[in-house]
PDB file of C-alpha atoms in Angstrom:
ATOM      1  CA  MET A  21    -108.413 -85.660 128.153  1.00  0.00           C
ATOM      2  CA  GLU A  22    -111.910 -85.047 127.259  1.00  0.00           C
ATOM      3  CA  GLY A  23    -114.899 -87.463 128.108  1.00  0.00           C
ATOM      4  CA  THR A  24    -117.299 -88.646 125.513  1.00  0.00           C
ATOM      5  CA  GLY A  25    -119.685 -86.305 126.321  1.00  0.00           C
ATOM      6  CA  ASP A  26    -123.472 -86.921 126.488  1.00  0.00           C
ATOM      7  CA  THR A  27    -125.496 -88.437 123.247  1.00  0.00           C
ATOM      8  CA  ASN A  28    -128.755 -88.843 122.158  1.00  0.00           C
ATOM      9  CA  LYS A  29    -130.244 -91.990 123.974  1.00  0.00           C
ATOM     10  CA  GLU A  30    -132.025 -93.243 121.165  1.00  0.00           C
ATOM     11  CA  THR A  31    -128.955 -92.884 118.675  1.00  0.00           C
ATOM     12  CA  LEU A  32    -127.282 -93.896 120.833  1.00  0.00           C
ATOM     13  CA  PHE A  33    -128.913 -97.301 121.803  1.00  0.00           C
ATOM     14  CA  SER A  34    -129.584 -98.012 117.753  1.00  0.00           C
ATOM     15  CA  TYR A  35    -125.833 -98.564 117.478  1.00  0.00           C
ATOM     16  CA  GLU A  36    -125.572-100.783 120.805  1.00  0.00           C
ATOM     17  CA  LYS A  37    -128.259-103.178 119.389  1.00  0.00           C
ATOM     18  CA  ASN A  38    -127.107-103.181 115.570  1.00  0.00           C
ATOM     19  CA  GLU A  39    -122.929-103.650 115.863  1.00  0.00           C
ATOM     20  CA  ASP A  40    -122.944-103.928 112.033  1.00  0.00           C
ATOM     21  CA  VAL A  41    -124.568-100.160 112.029  1.00  0.00           C
ATOM     22  CA  ARG A  42    -121.860 -99.012 114.933  1.00  0.00           C
ATOM     23  CA  TYR A  43    -119.295-101.005 113.062  1.00  0.00           C
ATOM     24  CA  SER A  44    -119.830 -99.087 109.251  1.00  0.00           C
ATOM     25  CA  ARG A  45    -119.844 -96.024 110.701  1.00  0.00           C
ATOM     26  CA  ALA A  46    -116.345 -96.468 112.342  1.00  0.00           C
ATOM     27  CA  ALA A  47    -115.282 -97.983 109.900  1.00  0.00           C
ATOM     28  CA  HIS A  48    -116.254 -95.148 107.301  1.00  0.00           C
ATOM     29  CA  VAL A  49    -114.639 -92.756 109.595  1.00  0.00           C
ATOM     30  CA  THR A  50    -111.461 -94.414 109.903  1.00  0.00           C
ATOM     31  CA  LYS A  51    -111.054 -95.428 106.340  1.00  0.00           C
ATOM     32  CA  VAL A  52    -111.007 -91.222 105.516  1.00  0.00           C
ATOM     33  CA  SER A  53    -108.715 -90.634 108.118  1.00  0.00           C
ATOM     34  CA  MET A  54    -106.469 -93.532 106.415  1.00  0.00           C
ATOM     35  CA  VAL A  55    -106.264 -92.016 103.487  1.00  0.00           C
ATOM     36  CA  LEU A  56    -105.008 -88.726 104.841  1.00  0.00           C
ATOM     37  CA  ASN A  57    -102.878 -90.068 106.857  1.00  0.00           C
ATOM     38  CA  PHE A  58    -101.489 -91.589 104.018  1.00  0.00           C
ATOM     39  CA  LEU A  59    -101.176 -88.279 101.656  1.00  0.00           C
ATOM     40  CA  LEU A  60     -99.869 -86.613 104.750  1.00  0.00           C
ATOM     41  CA  THR A  61     -97.013 -88.993 105.672  1.00  0.00           C
ATOM     42  CA  GLY A  62     -95.506 -88.790 101.883  1.00  0.00           C
ATOM     43  CA  ILE A  63     -95.890 -85.271 101.572  1.00  0.00           C
ATOM     44  CA  LYS A  64     -94.237 -84.658 104.850  1.00  0.00           C
ATOM     45  CA  PHE A  65     -91.636 -87.324 104.351  1.00  0.00           C
ATOM     46  CA  ALA A  66     -90.277 -85.637 101.316  1.00  0.00           C
ATOM     47  CA  ALA A  67     -90.741 -82.141 102.594  1.00  0.00           C
ATOM     48  CA  GLY A  68     -88.633 -82.823 105.782  1.00  0.00           C
ATOM     49  CA  ILE A  69     -85.725 -84.202 103.472  1.00  0.00           C
ATOM     50  CA  LEU A  70     -85.582 -82.153 100.785  1.00  0.00           C
ATOM     51  CA  GLY A  71     -86.577 -78.972 103.046  1.00  0.00           C
ATOM     52  CA  THR A  72     -83.872 -80.376 105.184  1.00  0.00           C
ATOM     53  CA  SER A  73     -86.347 -79.912 108.249  1.00  0.00           C
ATOM     54  CA  THR A  74     -86.223 -82.041 112.091  1.00  0.00           C
ATOM     55  CA  ALA A  75     -89.427 -80.596 112.993  1.00  0.00           C
ATOM     56  CA  MET A  76     -91.019 -81.475 109.998  1.00  0.00           C
ATOM     57  CA  VAL A  77     -89.435 -84.926 109.412  1.00  0.00           C
ATOM     58  CA  ALA A  78     -90.426 -85.980 112.799  1.00  0.00           C
ATOM     59  CA  ASP A  79     -94.014 -84.714 112.359  1.00  0.00           C
ATOM     60  CA  ALA A  80     -93.834 -87.118 109.257  1.00  0.00           C
ATOM     61  CA  ALA A  81     -93.286 -89.958 112.042  1.00  0.00           C
ATOM     62  CA  HIS A  82     -96.396 -88.950 113.760  1.00  0.00           C
ATOM     63  CA  SER A  83     -98.563 -89.307 110.768  1.00  0.00           C
ATOM     64  CA  LEU A  84     -96.985 -92.776 109.932  1.00  0.00           C
ATOM     65  CA  SER A  85     -97.816 -93.634 113.646  1.00  0.00           C
ATOM     66  CA  ASP A  86    -101.610 -92.229 113.006  1.00  0.00           C
ATOM     67  CA  LEU A  87    -101.918 -94.475 109.936  1.00  0.00           C
ATOM     68  CA  ILE A  88    -100.728 -97.720 111.875  1.00  0.00           C
ATOM     69  CA  THR A  89    -103.050 -96.982 114.612  1.00  0.00           C
ATOM     70  CA  ASP A  90    -106.315 -96.511 111.881  1.00  0.00           C
ATOM     71  CA  ILE A  91    -105.580-100.049 111.023  1.00  0.00           C
ATOM     72  CA  ALA A  92    -105.318-101.318 114.414  1.00  0.00           C
ATOM     73  CA  VAL A  93    -108.654 -99.901 115.083  1.00  0.00           C
ATOM     74  CA  ILE A  94    -110.675-100.854 111.750  1.00  0.00           C
ATOM     75  CA  VAL A  95    -109.308-104.815 112.862  1.00  0.00           C
ATOM     76  CA  GLY A  96    -110.049-104.430 116.583  1.00  0.00           C
ATOM     77  CA  LEU A  97    -113.575-103.200 115.692  1.00  0.00           C
ATOM     78  CA  ARG A  98    -114.003-105.565 112.752  1.00  0.00           C
ATOM     79  CA  VAL A  99    -113.303-108.247 115.305  1.00  0.00           C
ATOM     80  CA  ALA A 100    -115.397-106.281 118.724  1.00  0.00           C
ATOM     81  CA  LYS A 101    -118.429-106.648 116.365  1.00  0.00           C
ATOM     82  CA  LYS A 102    -118.847-110.843 116.421  1.00  0.00           C
ATOM     83  CA  PRO A 103    -121.456-112.099 118.501  1.00  0.00           C
ATOM     84  CA  ARG A 104    -121.084-113.348 122.182  1.00  0.00           C
ATOM     85  CA  ASP A 105    -120.326-117.275 121.379  1.00  0.00           C
ATOM     86  CA  SER A 106    -119.511-120.339 123.461  1.00  0.00           C
ATOM     87  CA  THR A 107    -115.899-119.211 124.029  1.00  0.00           C
ATOM     88  CA  HIS A 108    -117.003-115.506 124.758  1.00  0.00           C
ATOM     89  CA  ASN A 109    -119.679-115.425 126.523  1.00  0.00           C
ATOM     90  CA  TYR A 110    -119.925-111.583 126.816  1.00  0.00           C
ATOM     91  CA  GLY A 111    -118.817-111.131 123.314  1.00  0.00           C
ATOM     92  CA  HIS A 112    -115.587-109.604 121.822  1.00  0.00           C
ATOM     93  CA  GLY A 113    -115.659-105.913 123.315  1.00  0.00           C
ATOM     94  CA  LYS A 114    -112.495-106.180 124.804  1.00  0.00           C
ATOM     95  CA  ILE A 115    -110.738-106.305 121.411  1.00  0.00           C
ATOM     96  CA  GLU A 116    -112.116-102.795 121.135  1.00  0.00           C
ATOM     97  CA  THR A 117    -110.499-101.315 124.323  1.00  0.00           C
ATOM     98  CA  LEU A 118    -107.053-103.266 123.051  1.00  0.00           C
ATOM     99  CA  ALA A 119    -107.250-101.560 119.898  1.00  0.00           C
ATOM    100  CA  ALA A 120    -107.605 -98.131 121.870  1.00  0.00           C
ATOM    101  CA  ALA A 121    -104.620 -99.452 124.382  1.00  0.00           C
ATOM    102  CA  PHE A 122    -102.486-100.228 121.035  1.00  0.00           C
ATOM    103  CA  THR A 123    -103.056 -96.646 119.871  1.00  0.00           C
ATOM    104  CA  GLY A 124    -101.999 -95.142 122.871  1.00  0.00           C
ATOM    105  CA  LEU A 125     -98.681 -97.277 122.952  1.00  0.00           C
ATOM    106  CA  VAL A 126     -97.579 -96.929 119.471  1.00  0.00           C
ATOM    107  CA  LEU A 127     -98.184 -92.916 120.239  1.00  0.00           C
ATOM    108  CA  VAL A 128     -95.658 -93.378 123.381  1.00  0.00           C
ATOM    109  CA  ALA A 129     -93.012 -94.985 120.900  1.00  0.00           C
ATOM    110  CA  ALA A 130     -93.702 -91.735 118.470  1.00  0.00           C
ATOM    111  CA  ALA A 131     -93.058 -89.382 121.073  1.00  0.00           C
ATOM    112  CA  PHE A 132     -89.930 -91.533 122.020  1.00  0.00           C
ATOM    113  CA  GLY A 133     -88.637 -91.167 118.916  1.00  0.00           C
ATOM    114  CA  ILE A 134     -89.109 -87.760 118.100  1.00  0.00           C
ATOM    115  CA  PHE A 135     -87.789 -86.782 121.326  1.00  0.00           C
ATOM    116  CA  TRP A 136     -84.348 -88.401 120.616  1.00  0.00           C
ATOM    117  CA  GLY A 137     -84.065 -87.227 117.139  1.00  0.00           C
ATOM    118  CA  GLY A 138     -85.108 -83.470 118.308  1.00  0.00           C
ATOM    119  CA  PHE A 139     -82.751 -83.909 121.321  1.00  0.00           C
ATOM    120  CA  GLN A 140     -79.534 -84.955 119.042  1.00  0.00           C
ATOM    121  CA  LYS A 141     -79.656 -82.388 116.580  1.00  0.00           C
ATOM    122  CA  ILE A 142     -80.231 -80.132 119.866  1.00  0.00           C
ATOM    123  CA  ILE A 143     -76.919 -81.519 121.522  1.00  0.00           C
ATOM    124  CA  ALA A 144     -75.206 -81.269 117.856  1.00  0.00           C
ATOM    125  CA  TYR A 145     -75.815 -77.991 117.332  1.00  0.00           C
ATOM    126  CA  TYR A 146     -74.113 -76.931 121.109  1.00  0.00           C
ATOM    127  CA  ASN A 147     -70.888 -79.220 120.194  1.00  0.00           C
ATOM    128  CA  GLY A 148     -70.421 -76.534 117.176  1.00  0.00           C
ATOM    129  CA  GLU A 149     -72.496 -78.840 114.773  1.00  0.00           C
ATOM    130  CA  GLY A 150     -74.162 -76.550 111.847  1.00  0.00           C
ATOM    131  CA  LEU A 151     -77.933 -76.942 111.652  1.00  0.00           C
ATOM    132  CA  PRO A 152     -79.060 -75.816 107.742  1.00  0.00           C
ATOM    133  CA  GLU A 153     -82.320 -73.574 107.345  1.00  0.00           C
ATOM    134  CA  PRO A 154     -85.335 -75.300 106.766  1.00  0.00           C
ATOM    135  CA  SER A 155     -87.028 -74.623 103.715  1.00  0.00           C
ATOM    136  CA  LYS A 156     -90.060 -72.527 102.923  1.00  0.00           C
ATOM    137  CA  ILE A 157     -92.086 -75.554 101.658  1.00  0.00           C
ATOM    138  CA  THR A 158     -91.973 -76.957 104.895  1.00  0.00           C
ATOM    139  CA  LEU A 159     -93.771 -74.038 106.213  1.00  0.00           C
ATOM    140  CA  VAL A 160     -96.553 -74.264 103.648  1.00  0.00           C
ATOM    141  CA  VAL A 161     -97.081 -78.192 104.464  1.00  0.00           C
ATOM    142  CA  ALA A 162     -97.057 -77.999 108.444  1.00  0.00           C
ATOM    143  CA  ILE A 163    -100.325 -75.120 107.559  1.00  0.00           C
ATOM    144  CA  ILE A 164    -101.960 -77.521 105.309  1.00  0.00           C
ATOM    145  CA  SER A 165    -101.413 -80.168 108.163  1.00  0.00           C
ATOM    146  CA  ILE A 166    -103.011 -77.994 110.950  1.00  0.00           C
ATOM    147  CA  VAL A 167    -106.008 -77.538 108.977  1.00  0.00           C
ATOM    148  CA  SER A 168    -106.905 -81.020 107.424  1.00  0.00           C
ATOM    149  CA  LYS A 169    -105.741 -82.608 111.349  1.00  0.00           C
ATOM    150  CA  GLU A 170    -108.149 -80.396 113.193  1.00  0.00           C
ATOM    151  CA  TRP A 171    -110.745 -81.011 111.016  1.00  0.00           C
ATOM    152  CA  LEU A 172    -109.943 -84.955 111.429  1.00  0.00           C
ATOM    153  CA  TYR A 173    -110.459 -84.849 114.964  1.00  0.00           C
ATOM    154  CA  ARG A 174    -112.998 -83.436 115.152  1.00  0.00           C
ATOM    155  CA  TYR A 175    -114.783 -85.399 112.200  1.00  0.00           C
ATOM    156  CA  THR A 176    -114.007 -88.913 114.518  1.00  0.00           C
ATOM    157  CA  ILE A 177    -114.518 -87.321 117.601  1.00  0.00           C
ATOM    158  CA  ILE A 178    -118.246 -86.537 116.606  1.00  0.00           C
ATOM    159  CA  CYS A 179    -118.533 -90.246 115.577  1.00  0.00           C
ATOM    160  CA  GLY A 180    -116.664 -91.738 118.380  1.00  0.00           C
ATOM    161  CA  ARG A 181    -118.855 -90.433 120.940  1.00  0.00           C
ATOM    162  CA  GLU A 182    -122.063 -91.376 119.198  1.00  0.00           C
ATOM    163  CA  ILE A 183    -121.169 -95.115 118.666  1.00  0.00           C
ATOM    164  CA  LYS A 184    -119.584 -94.438 122.126  1.00  0.00           C
ATOM    165  CA  SER A 185    -115.972 -96.105 120.640  1.00  0.00           C
ATOM    166  CA  ASP A 186    -113.479 -95.844 123.217  1.00  0.00           C
ATOM    167  CA  ALA A 187    -110.920 -96.940 120.411  1.00  0.00           C
ATOM    168  CA  VAL A 188    -112.556 -94.170 118.021  1.00  0.00           C
ATOM    169  CA  ILE A 189    -112.526 -91.714 120.393  1.00  0.00           C
ATOM    170  CA  ALA A 190    -108.311 -92.796 120.913  1.00  0.00           C
ATOM    171  CA  ASN A 191    -108.033 -92.374 117.228  1.00  0.00           C
ATOM    172  CA  ALA A 192    -109.633 -88.586 117.221  1.00  0.00           C
ATOM    173  CA  TRP A 193    -107.160 -87.932 119.808  1.00  0.00           C
ATOM    174  CA  ASP A 194    -104.376 -89.096 117.942  1.00  0.00           C
ATOM    175  CA  HIS A 195    -105.676 -86.369 115.295  1.00  0.00           C
ATOM    176  CA  ARG A 196    -105.373 -83.803 117.403  1.00  0.00           C
ATOM    177  CA  SER A 197    -101.803 -84.438 118.601  1.00  0.00           C
ATOM    178  CA  ASP A 198    -101.054 -84.526 115.151  1.00  0.00           C
ATOM    179  CA  ALA A 199    -102.517 -80.891 114.648  1.00  0.00           C
ATOM    180  CA  LEU A 200    -100.795 -79.991 117.696  1.00  0.00           C
ATOM    181  CA  SER A 201     -97.498 -81.589 116.278  1.00  0.00           C
ATOM    182  CA  SER A 202     -97.998 -79.377 113.041  1.00  0.00           C
ATOM    183  CA  LEU A 203     -98.582 -76.060 115.121  1.00  0.00           C
ATOM    184  CA  GLY A 204     -95.119 -76.310 117.073  1.00  0.00           C
ATOM    185  CA  THR A 205     -93.637 -77.810 113.774  1.00  0.00           C
ATOM    186  CA  MET A 206     -95.019 -74.309 112.193  1.00  0.00           C
ATOM    187  CA  ILE A 207     -93.816 -71.913 114.632  1.00  0.00           C
ATOM    188  CA  GLY A 208     -90.215 -74.056 114.926  1.00  0.00           C
ATOM    189  CA  ILE A 209     -89.794 -73.395 111.376  1.00  0.00           C
ATOM    190  CA  GLY A 210     -90.926 -70.290 110.721  1.00  0.00           C
ATOM    191  CA  GLY A 211     -88.770 -68.767 113.699  1.00  0.00           C
ATOM    192  CA  ALA A 212     -85.705 -71.062 112.193  1.00  0.00           C
ATOM    193  CA  ILE A 213     -86.555 -69.476 108.510  1.00  0.00           C
ATOM    194  CA  PHE A 214     -87.406 -65.691 109.354  1.00  0.00           C
ATOM    195  CA  LEU A 215     -84.869 -65.402 112.205  1.00  0.00           C
ATOM    196  CA  GLY A 216     -82.218 -67.480 110.932  1.00  0.00           C
ATOM    197  CA  GLY A 217     -78.584 -67.618 112.502  1.00  0.00           C
ATOM    198  CA  GLN A 218     -78.740 -69.151 116.092  1.00  0.00           C
ATOM    199  CA  TRP A 219     -82.346 -69.476 115.676  1.00  0.00           C
ATOM    200  CA  VAL A 220     -82.292 -72.973 113.715  1.00  0.00           C
ATOM    201  CA  VAL A 221     -82.194 -74.025 116.672  1.00  0.00           C
ATOM    202  CA  LEU A 222     -85.684 -73.869 117.516  1.00  0.00           C
ATOM    203  CA  ASP A 223     -86.545 -76.849 114.568  1.00  0.00           C
ATOM    204  CA  PRO A 224     -85.251 -79.161 116.668  1.00  0.00           C
ATOM    205  CA  LEU A 225     -86.037 -77.715 119.993  1.00  0.00           C
ATOM    206  CA  THR A 226     -89.527 -77.854 118.802  1.00  0.00           C
ATOM    207  CA  ALA A 227     -89.589 -81.273 117.966  1.00  0.00           C
ATOM    208  CA  ILE A 228     -88.648 -81.603 121.764  1.00  0.00           C
ATOM    209  CA  VAL A 229     -91.635 -79.851 122.874  1.00  0.00           C
ATOM    210  CA  ILE A 230     -93.914 -81.541 120.451  1.00  0.00           C
ATOM    211  CA  SER A 231     -92.761 -85.303 122.004  1.00  0.00           C
ATOM    212  CA  LEU A 232     -93.853 -83.931 125.172  1.00  0.00           C
ATOM    213  CA  LEU A 233     -97.323 -82.961 124.393  1.00  0.00           C
ATOM    214  CA  ILE A 234     -97.564 -86.306 122.159  1.00  0.00           C
ATOM    215  CA  PHE A 235     -96.647 -88.108 125.015  1.00  0.00           C
ATOM    216  CA  LYS A 236     -99.491 -86.569 127.353  1.00  0.00           C
ATOM    217  CA  VAL A 237    -102.126 -87.860 124.889  1.00  0.00           C
ATOM    218  CA  ALA A 238    -100.693 -90.858 124.673  1.00  0.00           C
ATOM    219  CA  PHE A 239    -100.502 -91.465 128.494  1.00  0.00           C
ATOM    220  CA  ASP A 240    -103.749 -90.996 129.297  1.00  0.00           C
ATOM    221  CA  ILE A 241    -105.084 -92.946 126.274  1.00  0.00           C
ATOM    222  CA  SER A 242    -102.948 -95.884 127.583  1.00  0.00           C
ATOM    223  CA  TYR A 243    -103.614 -95.575 131.319  1.00  0.00           C
ATOM    224  CA  LYS A 244    -107.292 -95.175 130.818  1.00  0.00           C
ATOM    225  CA  ASN A 245    -107.921 -98.297 128.343  1.00  0.00           C
ATOM    226  CA  LEU A 246    -105.239-100.695 129.729  1.00  0.00           C
ATOM    227  CA  ASN A 247    -106.764 -99.951 133.228  1.00  0.00           C
ATOM    228  CA  GLU A 248    -109.946-101.575 131.993  1.00  0.00           C
ATOM    229  CA  LEU A 249    -108.086-104.520 130.072  1.00  0.00           C
ATOM    230  CA  LEU A 250    -107.330-105.083 133.870  1.00  0.00           C
ATOM    231  CA  GLU A 251    -110.985-105.454 134.776  1.00  0.00           C
ATOM    232  CA  ALA A 252    -111.173-101.329 136.766  1.00  0.00           C
ATOM    233  CA  SER A 253    -114.136-100.414 138.104  1.00  0.00           C
ATOM    234  CA  LEU A 254    -116.561 -98.009 136.371  1.00  0.00           C
ATOM    235  CA  ASP A 255    -116.373 -93.574 136.820  1.00  0.00           C
ATOM    236  CA  SER A 256    -117.503 -92.937 140.109  1.00  0.00           C
ATOM    237  CA  GLU A 257    -120.049 -91.019 138.631  1.00  0.00           C
ATOM    238  CA  THR A 258    -121.585 -94.161 136.750  1.00  0.00           C
ATOM    239  CA  TYR A 259    -121.236 -96.315 140.027  1.00  0.00           C
ATOM    240  CA  ARG A 260    -123.239 -93.661 142.393  1.00  0.00           C
ATOM    241  CA  ASN A 261    -126.033 -93.899 139.540  1.00  0.00           C
ATOM    242  CA  ILE A 262    -125.948 -97.306 139.582  1.00  0.00           C
ATOM    243  CA  GLU A 263    -126.478 -97.181 143.442  1.00  0.00           C
ATOM    244  CA  ARG A 264    -129.051 -94.669 142.796  1.00  0.00           C
ATOM    245  CA  VAL A 265    -131.319 -97.152 140.948  1.00  0.00           C
ATOM    246  CA  LEU A 266    -130.853-100.044 144.167  1.00  0.00           C
ATOM    247  CA  ARG A 267    -131.573 -97.628 146.800  1.00  0.00           C
ATOM    248  CA  SER A 268    -134.937 -96.400 144.417  1.00  0.00           C
ATOM    249  CA  THR A 269    -136.180 -99.859 143.358  1.00  0.00           C
ATOM    250  CA  ASP A 270    -139.178-101.133 145.312  1.00  0.00           C
ATOM    251  CA  GLY A 271    -138.701-103.895 147.210  1.00  0.00           C
ATOM    252  CA  VAL A 272    -135.177-103.935 147.572  1.00  0.00           C
ATOM    253  CA  LEU A 273    -134.294-103.753 151.232  1.00  0.00           C
ATOM    254  CA  GLY A 274    -130.374-104.030 151.100  1.00  0.00           C
ATOM    255  CA  PHE A 275    -127.691-104.509 148.678  1.00  0.00           C
ATOM    256  CA  HIS A 276    -123.758-105.819 148.818  1.00  0.00           C
ATOM    257  CA  GLU A 277    -121.040-106.763 146.619  1.00  0.00           C
ATOM    258  CA  LEU A 278    -121.590-104.148 144.143  1.00  0.00           C
ATOM    259  CA  LYS A 279    -118.866-104.944 141.200  1.00  0.00           C
ATOM    260  CA  THR A 280    -118.587-102.625 137.649  1.00  0.00           C
ATOM    261  CA  ARG A 281    -116.246-102.785 134.855  1.00  0.00           C
ATOM    262  CA  LYS A 282    -116.494-102.327 131.124  1.00  0.00           C
ATOM    263  CA  ILE A 283    -116.496-104.772 128.159  1.00  0.00           C
ATOM    264  CA  GLY A 284    -115.711-102.805 125.365  1.00  0.00           C
ATOM    265  CA  ASN A 285    -118.858-100.032 124.714  1.00  0.00           C
ATOM    266  CA  ALA A 286    -120.614-102.292 127.043  1.00  0.00           C
ATOM    267  CA  VAL A 287    -121.298-102.052 131.212  1.00  0.00           C
ATOM    268  CA  ALA A 288    -120.955-104.821 133.638  1.00  0.00           C
ATOM    269  CA  ALA A 289    -122.111-104.945 136.838  1.00  0.00           C
ATOM    270  CA  ASP A 290    -123.000-107.583 139.393  1.00  0.00           C
ATOM    271  CA  VAL A 291    -124.978-107.025 142.558  1.00  0.00           C
ATOM    272  CA  HIS A 292    -126.439-109.065 145.177  1.00  0.00           C
ATOM    273  CA  ILE A 293    -129.583-107.393 146.859  1.00  0.00           C
ATOM    274  CA  GLU A 294    -131.534-108.226 149.803  1.00  0.00           C
ATOM    275  CA  VAL A 295    -135.871-108.802 149.457  1.00  0.00           C
ATOM    276  CA  ASP A 296    -138.542-109.801 151.824  1.00  0.00           C
ATOM    277  CA  ARG A 297    -137.438-113.668 152.401  1.00  0.00           C
ATOM    278  CA  ASP A 298    -141.160-113.889 152.320  1.00  0.00           C
ATOM    279  CA  LEU A 299    -141.922-113.042 148.647  1.00  0.00           C
ATOM    280  CA  ASN A 300    -142.658-115.567 146.391  1.00  0.00           C
ATOM    281  CA  ILE A 301    -139.768-116.497 143.935  1.00  0.00           C
ATOM    282  CA  VAL A 302    -141.660-114.894 141.202  1.00  0.00           C
ATOM    283  CA  ASP A 303    -142.092-111.315 142.412  1.00  0.00           C
ATOM    284  CA  ALA A 304    -138.769-111.582 143.655  1.00  0.00           C
ATOM    285  CA  HIS A 305    -137.528-112.503 140.036  1.00  0.00           C
ATOM    286  CA  GLU A 306    -139.657-109.565 139.153  1.00  0.00           C
ATOM    287  CA  ILE A 307    -138.069-106.811 141.398  1.00  0.00           C
ATOM    288  CA  SER A 308    -134.396-108.134 140.008  1.00  0.00           C
ATOM    289  CA  THR A 309    -136.215-107.670 136.210  1.00  0.00           C
ATOM    290  CA  GLN A 310    -137.233-103.911 137.194  1.00  0.00           C
ATOM    291  CA  ILE A 311    -133.699-103.635 138.305  1.00  0.00           C
ATOM    292  CA  GLU A 312    -131.947-104.415 135.070  1.00  0.00           C
ATOM    293  CA  ASN A 313    -134.500-102.816 132.927  1.00  0.00           C
ATOM    294  CA  ARG A 314    -133.794 -99.776 134.944  1.00  0.00           C
ATOM    295  CA  LEU A 315    -129.962 -99.996 134.324  1.00  0.00           C
ATOM    296  CA  LYS A 316    -130.267-100.580 130.997  1.00  0.00           C
ATOM    297  CA  GLU A 317    -132.051 -97.093 131.400  1.00  0.00           C
ATOM    298  CA  ILE A 318    -129.190 -95.300 132.531  1.00  0.00           C
ATOM    299  CA  CYS A 319    -126.229 -97.484 131.088  1.00  0.00           C
ATOM    300  CA  GLY A 320    -126.649 -98.657 128.083  1.00  0.00           C
ATOM    301  CA  SER A 321    -129.272-101.473 126.360  1.00  0.00           C
ATOM    302  CA  ASN A 322    -126.006-104.050 125.687  1.00  0.00           C
ATOM    303  CA  GLY A 323    -124.948-104.074 129.418  1.00  0.00           C
ATOM    304  CA  HIS A 324    -124.004-106.833 131.394  1.00  0.00           C
ATOM    305  CA  PHE A 325    -126.138-107.365 134.896  1.00  0.00           C
ATOM    306  CA  SER A 326    -126.003-109.989 136.684  1.00  0.00           C
ATOM    307  CA  ILE A 327    -128.476-109.480 140.104  1.00  0.00           C
ATOM    308  CA  HIS A 328    -128.701-111.833 142.647  1.00  0.00           C
ATOM    309  CA  VAL A 329    -131.329-112.173 144.982  1.00  0.00           C
ATOM    310  CA  GLU A 330    -131.383-112.934 148.630  1.00  0.00           C
ATOM    311  CA  PRO A 331    -133.473-113.559 151.707  1.00  0.00           C
ATOM    312  CA  CYS A 332    -133.456-110.774 154.294  1.00  0.00           C
ATOM    313  CA  SER A 333    -134.607-111.707 158.027  1.00  0.00           C
ATOM    314  CA  ASP A 334    -134.665-107.621 159.665  1.00  0.00           C
ATOM    315  CA  SER A 335    -136.077-105.334 157.193  1.00  0.00           C
ATOM    316  CA  LYS A 336    -136.337-102.639 160.285  1.00  0.00           C
ATOM    317  CA  TYR A 337    -132.228-103.400 160.121  1.00  0.00           C
ATOM    318  CA  HIS A 338    -131.379-103.535 156.369  1.00  0.00           C
ATOM    319  CA  ASN A 339    -133.349 -99.783 155.811  1.00  0.00           C
ATOM    320  CA  LYS A 340    -131.538 -98.376 158.565  1.00  0.00           C
ATOM    321  CA  ASP A 341    -128.361 -98.942 157.308  1.00  0.00           C
ATOM    322  CA  MET A 342    -128.371 -98.920 153.720  1.00  0.00           C
ATOM    323  CA  HIS A 343    -125.893 -96.080 153.711  1.00  0.00           C
ATOM    324  CA  GLY A 344    -122.715 -98.334 155.416  1.00  0.00           C
ATOM    325  CA  THR A 345    -119.391 -98.350 154.292  1.00  0.00           C
ATOM    326  CA  ASN A 346    -118.656-101.781 153.167  1.00  0.00           C
ATOM    327  CA  ASN A 347    -118.744-101.116 148.904  1.00  0.00           C
ATOM    328  CA  ARG A 348    -120.604 -97.892 150.155  1.00  0.00           C
ATOM    329  CA  THR A 349    -123.533-100.093 150.447  1.00  0.00           C
ATOM    330  CA  ARG A 350    -124.816-102.150 153.607  1.00  0.00           C
ATOM    331  CA  SER A 351    -123.022-103.949 154.970  1.00  0.00           C
TER     332      SER A 351
END
């Protein structure tokens, strides 16, 4: 699955500082998605039922799951933008992660439903039951779905990366999986229509292939966001960047107990730094402030950084052992 990609820092930070603007942008793109998914769901169900296509009905079910996740994303983002309060000192960003995880789990359920429907049709076919040939209208609807959902994927993924929203990015991949679903539907229906005879089994067989593709995307989305809900550490690249900041800051003689996590679209890190024991409290505080500012430059201005300052008694020892193995820092 693609990463979030690089974005212009000035644009990114403006969204981080103004959650209302960020929510407004995310809500707009998600509402566009809701309208399109609502129309596609109705058209696909009608075409699948009237055109006797199992693959098209499966594709319609996938579009319906997209509509459900659109609603979940909007609700999640609305709650996530609320400022921190006395009972949520770190804000409500985890709701956004929960919405993204929910999107993945809905996709898992949709993939299983599509797989089971196609599997039953194939078993029935090999038991001697005839399968109806899909109508050509289902082929036209599949092509319309591919074009519209691929456009929606590109539109949504650009927004998700700009505002650094896992929920919107997950929703974009939901659209891409629907485009792939419709592509498979087009191939299966086209084969069943133009080859005929025993090739009608391509229709339910395509539904199974579609379900496996959707499951792969769903697993990636669910795993990433459920991991964040379980307070997983940040990726190794971000972790190393934080370490570089700590090592290169003047006055830091050592550090340990570096812990990282993600809260919605914000980075959080806790660390103990060691400074010269003869420094006064003002100078020691200035070092921790400098670290915090540098971390916000590389991790985002809405990050949460807790820096505990400790006295260091042996400067030479700590400078020598900065690259120890404990927590990938000095032990």
